[in-house]
CSV table of C-alpha atoms in Angstrom, one decimal:
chain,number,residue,atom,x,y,z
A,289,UNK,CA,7.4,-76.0,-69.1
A,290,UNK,CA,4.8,-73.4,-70.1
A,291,UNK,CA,3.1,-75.5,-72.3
A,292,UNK,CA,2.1,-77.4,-69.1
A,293,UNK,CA,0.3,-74.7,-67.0
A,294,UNK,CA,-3.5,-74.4,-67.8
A,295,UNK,CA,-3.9,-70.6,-68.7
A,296,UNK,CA,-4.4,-68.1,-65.6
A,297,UNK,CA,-7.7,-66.2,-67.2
A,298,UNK,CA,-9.6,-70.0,-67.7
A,299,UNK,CA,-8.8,-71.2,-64.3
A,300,UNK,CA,-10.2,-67.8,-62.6
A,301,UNK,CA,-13.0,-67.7,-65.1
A,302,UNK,CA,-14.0,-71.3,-63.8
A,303,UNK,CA,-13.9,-70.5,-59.9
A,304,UNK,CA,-16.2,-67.1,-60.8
A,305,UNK,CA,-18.5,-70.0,-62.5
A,306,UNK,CA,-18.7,-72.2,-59.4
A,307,UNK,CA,-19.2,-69.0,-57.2
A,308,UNK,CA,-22.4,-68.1,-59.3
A,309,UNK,CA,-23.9,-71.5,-59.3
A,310,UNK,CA,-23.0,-71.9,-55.3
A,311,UNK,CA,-24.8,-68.9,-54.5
A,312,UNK,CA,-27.6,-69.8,-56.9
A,313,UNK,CA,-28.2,-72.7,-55.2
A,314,UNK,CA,-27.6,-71.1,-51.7
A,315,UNK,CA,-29.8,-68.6,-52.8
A,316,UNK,CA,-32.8,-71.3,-53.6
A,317,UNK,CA,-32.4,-70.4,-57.3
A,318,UNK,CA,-31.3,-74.0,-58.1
A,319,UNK,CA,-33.2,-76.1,-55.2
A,320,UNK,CA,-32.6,-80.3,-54.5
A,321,UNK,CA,-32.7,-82.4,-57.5
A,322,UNK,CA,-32.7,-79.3,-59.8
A,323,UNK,CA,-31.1,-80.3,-62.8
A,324,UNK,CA,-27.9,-78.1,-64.4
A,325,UNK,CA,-27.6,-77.7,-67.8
A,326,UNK,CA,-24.4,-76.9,-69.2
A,327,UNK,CA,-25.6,-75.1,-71.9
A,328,UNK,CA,-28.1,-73.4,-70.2
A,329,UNK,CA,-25.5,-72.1,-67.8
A,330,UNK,CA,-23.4,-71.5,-70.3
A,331,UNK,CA,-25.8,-69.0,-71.8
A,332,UNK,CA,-26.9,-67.4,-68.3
A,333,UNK,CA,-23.4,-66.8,-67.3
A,334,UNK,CA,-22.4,-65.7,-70.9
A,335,UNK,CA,-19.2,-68.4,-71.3
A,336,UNK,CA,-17.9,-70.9,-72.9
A,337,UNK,CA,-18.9,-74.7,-71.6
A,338,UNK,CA,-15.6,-75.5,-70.6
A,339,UNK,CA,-15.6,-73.3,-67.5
A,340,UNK,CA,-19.1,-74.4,-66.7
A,341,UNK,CA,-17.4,-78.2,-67.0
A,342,UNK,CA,-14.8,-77.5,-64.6
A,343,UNK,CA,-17.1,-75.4,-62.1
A,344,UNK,CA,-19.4,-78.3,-61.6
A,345,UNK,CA,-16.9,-80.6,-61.0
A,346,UNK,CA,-15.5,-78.7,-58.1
A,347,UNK,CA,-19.2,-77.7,-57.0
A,348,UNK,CA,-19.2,-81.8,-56.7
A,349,UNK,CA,-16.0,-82.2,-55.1
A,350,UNK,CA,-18.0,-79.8,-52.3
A,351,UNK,CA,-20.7,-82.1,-52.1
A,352,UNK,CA,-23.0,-79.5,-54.0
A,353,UNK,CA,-23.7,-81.4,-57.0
A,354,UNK,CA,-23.9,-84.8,-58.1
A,355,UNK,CA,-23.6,-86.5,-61.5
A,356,UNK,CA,-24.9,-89.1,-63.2
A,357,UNK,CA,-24.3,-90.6,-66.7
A,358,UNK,CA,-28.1,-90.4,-67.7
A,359,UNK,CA,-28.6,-87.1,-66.1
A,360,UNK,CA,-26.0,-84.6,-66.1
A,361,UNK,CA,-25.3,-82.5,-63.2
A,362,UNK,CA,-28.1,-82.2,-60.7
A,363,UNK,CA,-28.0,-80.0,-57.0
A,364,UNK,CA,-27.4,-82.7,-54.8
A,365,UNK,CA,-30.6,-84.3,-52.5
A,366,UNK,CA,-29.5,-85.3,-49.5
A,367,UNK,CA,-30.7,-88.9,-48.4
A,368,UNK,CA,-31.2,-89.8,-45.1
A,369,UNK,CA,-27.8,-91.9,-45.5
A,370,UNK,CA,-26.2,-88.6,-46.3
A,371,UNK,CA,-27.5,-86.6,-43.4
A,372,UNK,CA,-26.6,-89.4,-40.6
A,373,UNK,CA,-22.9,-89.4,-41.9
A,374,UNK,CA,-22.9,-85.5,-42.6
A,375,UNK,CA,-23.7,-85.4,-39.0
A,376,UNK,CA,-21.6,-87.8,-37.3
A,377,UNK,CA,-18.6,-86.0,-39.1
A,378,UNK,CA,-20.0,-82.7,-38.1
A,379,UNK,CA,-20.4,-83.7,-34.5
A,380,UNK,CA,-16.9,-85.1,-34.4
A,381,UNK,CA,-15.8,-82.1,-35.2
A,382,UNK,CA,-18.1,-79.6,-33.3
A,383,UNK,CA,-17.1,-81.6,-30.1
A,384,UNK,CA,-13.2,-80.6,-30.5
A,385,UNK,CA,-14.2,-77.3,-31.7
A,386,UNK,CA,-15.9,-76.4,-28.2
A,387,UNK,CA,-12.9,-77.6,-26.3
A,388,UNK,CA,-10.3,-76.0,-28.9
A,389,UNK,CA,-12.7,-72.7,-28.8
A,390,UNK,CA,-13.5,-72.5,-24.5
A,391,UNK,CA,-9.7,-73.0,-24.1
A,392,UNK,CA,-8.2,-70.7,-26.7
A,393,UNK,CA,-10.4,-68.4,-27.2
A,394,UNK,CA,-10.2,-64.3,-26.5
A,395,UNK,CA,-12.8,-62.2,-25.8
A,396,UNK,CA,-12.8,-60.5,-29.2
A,397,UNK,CA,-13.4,-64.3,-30.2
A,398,UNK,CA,-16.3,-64.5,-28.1
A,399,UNK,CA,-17.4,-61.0,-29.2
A,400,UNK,CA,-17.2,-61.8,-32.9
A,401,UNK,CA,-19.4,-65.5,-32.1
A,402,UNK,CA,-22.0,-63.3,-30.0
A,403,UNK,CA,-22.2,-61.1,-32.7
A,404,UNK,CA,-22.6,-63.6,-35.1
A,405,UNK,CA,-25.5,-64.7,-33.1
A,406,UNK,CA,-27.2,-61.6,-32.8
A,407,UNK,CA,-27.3,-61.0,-36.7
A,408,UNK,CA,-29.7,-63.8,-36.9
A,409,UNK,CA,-32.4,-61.5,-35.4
A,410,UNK,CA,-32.0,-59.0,-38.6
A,411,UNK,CA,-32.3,-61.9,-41.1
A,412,UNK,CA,-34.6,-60.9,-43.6
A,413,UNK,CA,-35.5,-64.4,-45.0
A,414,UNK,CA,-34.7,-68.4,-44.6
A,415,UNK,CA,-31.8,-68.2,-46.9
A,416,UNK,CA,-30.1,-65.3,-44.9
A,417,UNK,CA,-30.8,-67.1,-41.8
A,418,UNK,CA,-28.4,-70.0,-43.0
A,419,UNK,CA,-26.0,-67.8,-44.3
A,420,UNK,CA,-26.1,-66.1,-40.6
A,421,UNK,CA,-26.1,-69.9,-38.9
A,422,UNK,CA,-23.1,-70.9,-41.1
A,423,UNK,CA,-20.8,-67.7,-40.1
A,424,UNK,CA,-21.8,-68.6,-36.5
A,425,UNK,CA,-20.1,-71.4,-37.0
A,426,UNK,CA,-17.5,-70.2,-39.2
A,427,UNK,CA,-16.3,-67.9,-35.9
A,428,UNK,CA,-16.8,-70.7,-33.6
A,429,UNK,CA,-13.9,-72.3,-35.5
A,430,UNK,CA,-11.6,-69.3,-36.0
A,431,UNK,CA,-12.0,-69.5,-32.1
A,432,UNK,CA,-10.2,-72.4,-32.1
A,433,UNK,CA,-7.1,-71.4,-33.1
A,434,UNK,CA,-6.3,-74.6,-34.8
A,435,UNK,CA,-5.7,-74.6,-38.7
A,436,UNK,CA,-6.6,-78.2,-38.9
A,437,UNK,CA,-9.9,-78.4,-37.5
A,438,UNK,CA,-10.4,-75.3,-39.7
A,439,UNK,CA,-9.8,-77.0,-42.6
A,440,UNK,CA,-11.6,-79.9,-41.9
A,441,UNK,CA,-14.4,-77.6,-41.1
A,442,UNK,CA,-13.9,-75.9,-44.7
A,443,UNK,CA,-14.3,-79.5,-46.2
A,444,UNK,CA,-18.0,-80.0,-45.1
A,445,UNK,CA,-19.0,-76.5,-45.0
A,446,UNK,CA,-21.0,-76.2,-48.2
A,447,UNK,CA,-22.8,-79.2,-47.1
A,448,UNK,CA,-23.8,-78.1,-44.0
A,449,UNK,CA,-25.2,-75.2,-45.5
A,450,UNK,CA,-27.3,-77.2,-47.7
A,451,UNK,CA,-28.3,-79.5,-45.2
A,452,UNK,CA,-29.1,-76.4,-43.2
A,453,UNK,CA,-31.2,-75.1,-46.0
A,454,UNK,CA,-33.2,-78.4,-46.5
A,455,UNK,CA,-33.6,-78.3,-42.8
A,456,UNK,CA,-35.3,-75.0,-42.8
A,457,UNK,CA,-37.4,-75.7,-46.1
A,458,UNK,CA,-39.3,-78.7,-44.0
A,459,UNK,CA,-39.4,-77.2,-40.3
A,460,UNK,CA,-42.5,-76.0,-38.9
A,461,UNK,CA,-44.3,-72.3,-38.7
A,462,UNK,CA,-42.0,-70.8,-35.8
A,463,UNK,CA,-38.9,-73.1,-36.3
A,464,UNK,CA,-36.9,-69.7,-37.9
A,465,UNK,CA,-37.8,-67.6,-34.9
A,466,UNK,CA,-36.4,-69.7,-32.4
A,467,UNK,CA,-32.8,-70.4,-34.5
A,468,UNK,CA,-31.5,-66.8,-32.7
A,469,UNK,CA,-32.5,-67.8,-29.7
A,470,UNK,CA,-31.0,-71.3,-29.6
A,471,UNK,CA,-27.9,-69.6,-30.6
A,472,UNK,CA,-27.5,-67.3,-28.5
A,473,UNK,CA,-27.6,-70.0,-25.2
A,474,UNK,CA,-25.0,-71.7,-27.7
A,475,UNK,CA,-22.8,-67.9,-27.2
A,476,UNK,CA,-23.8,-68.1,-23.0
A,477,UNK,CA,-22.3,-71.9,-22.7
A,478,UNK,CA,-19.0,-70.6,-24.5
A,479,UNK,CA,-19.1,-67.6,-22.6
A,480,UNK,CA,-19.1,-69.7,-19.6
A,481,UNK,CA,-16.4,-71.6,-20.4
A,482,UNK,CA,-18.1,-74.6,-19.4
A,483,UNK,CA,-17.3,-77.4,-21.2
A,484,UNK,CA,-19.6,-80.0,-20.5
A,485,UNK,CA,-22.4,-77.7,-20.6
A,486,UNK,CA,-21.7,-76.3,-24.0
A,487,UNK,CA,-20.9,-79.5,-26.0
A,488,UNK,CA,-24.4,-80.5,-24.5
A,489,UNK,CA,-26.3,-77.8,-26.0
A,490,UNK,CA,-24.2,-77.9,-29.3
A,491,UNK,CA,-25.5,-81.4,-29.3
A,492,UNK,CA,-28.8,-80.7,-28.5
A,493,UNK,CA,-28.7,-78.4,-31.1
A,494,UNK,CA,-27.5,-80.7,-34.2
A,495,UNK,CA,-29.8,-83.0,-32.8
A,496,UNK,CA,-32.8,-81.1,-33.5
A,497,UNK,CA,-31.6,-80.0,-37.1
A,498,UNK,CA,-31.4,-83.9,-38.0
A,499,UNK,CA,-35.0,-84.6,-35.8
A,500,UNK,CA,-36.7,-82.2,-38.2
A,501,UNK,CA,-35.2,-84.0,-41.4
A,502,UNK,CA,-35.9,-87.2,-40.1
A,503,UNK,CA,-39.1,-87.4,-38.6
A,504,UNK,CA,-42.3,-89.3,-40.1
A,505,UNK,CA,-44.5,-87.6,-42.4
């Protein structure tokens, strides 16, 4: 049965791999369309090509990457197909998030959100920003108390954060300033415990993100 387990040391090397090119390309080291050469990365990151192979494939399973026969590996671009869907699903989720989070939620919970929020105002640049926006979030749904919608949560989280980046790359002078501040009325409506209110302004808050990705030239 040994034979049939894929050695301990590869399969670790290959998740360090993915973790170097995710925050590459969090990092705006790799941007949209960039192209990924495996032996390239396989000379940056000093490995073999086998654990760069297996990387990208799970950096695609997260929506990260895409590949094409006559290309290779390439950051993914999202299309305006991908951001309507990537937001339908994100809404869906959001909206059971508020209710799970303003009915289970402690006050530590609602500490750890507002304080969330107010590390936005000490980000030093657009990609700490989104790193900031997406831990936001990330408490909103340990707030929830409900592994599921966690999970579900996990599943689109990489491509939030590159939708988020892309967002930010295109919005106008002043757009970056006024993320804390949205946020934090996003931390007063949960404090609230107002439903309606909150899943309003979580709205009106995706809604600008998509407005500034999808408006005319």
């Amino acid at each position: 049965m040994s034979d049939q387990l894929a050695p301990a040391r590869r399969r670790g090397l290959a998740d360090e791999v993915a973790d170097n090119i995710r925050e590459a390309i969090f990092s705006g080291v790799y941007g949209p369309g960039t192209q990924l050469r495996e032996v390239e990365l396989a000379g940056a990151l000093d490995v073999s090509r086998g654990p760069i192979r297996e990387a990208l494939l799970r950096l695609e399973r997260e929506g990260l990457v895409r590949s094409a026969w006559h290309r290779g590996a390439t950051v993914t671009t999202l299309s305006p197909d991908d951001i309507a869907e990537l937001d339908s699903l994100r809404g869906a989720l959001e909206q059971l998030a508020v209710q799970e989070a303003i009915a289970n939620a402690s006050d530590e919970d609602l500490a750890a959100i507002e304080s969330a929020a107010d590390r936005m105002d000490r980000a030093e640049d657009a990609h700490a920003m989104v790193r900031c926006d997406i831990a936001f979030h990330d408490s909103v749904y340990a707030a929830t108390r409900h592994r599921r919608l966690q999970e579900a949560w996990e599943a689109i989280r990489c491509q939030v954060h590159l939708f988020l980046l892309t967002r930010i790359g295109v919005s106008t002078e002043g757009y970056l300033g006024f993320i804390p501040h949205e946020h934090r009325e996003l931390v007063a409506a949960l404090r609230s415990r107002d439903t309606e209110a909150a899943l309003k302004l979580f709205a009106t808050h995706r809604r600008h993100a998509v407005e500034v990705l999808t408006r005319p030239n």
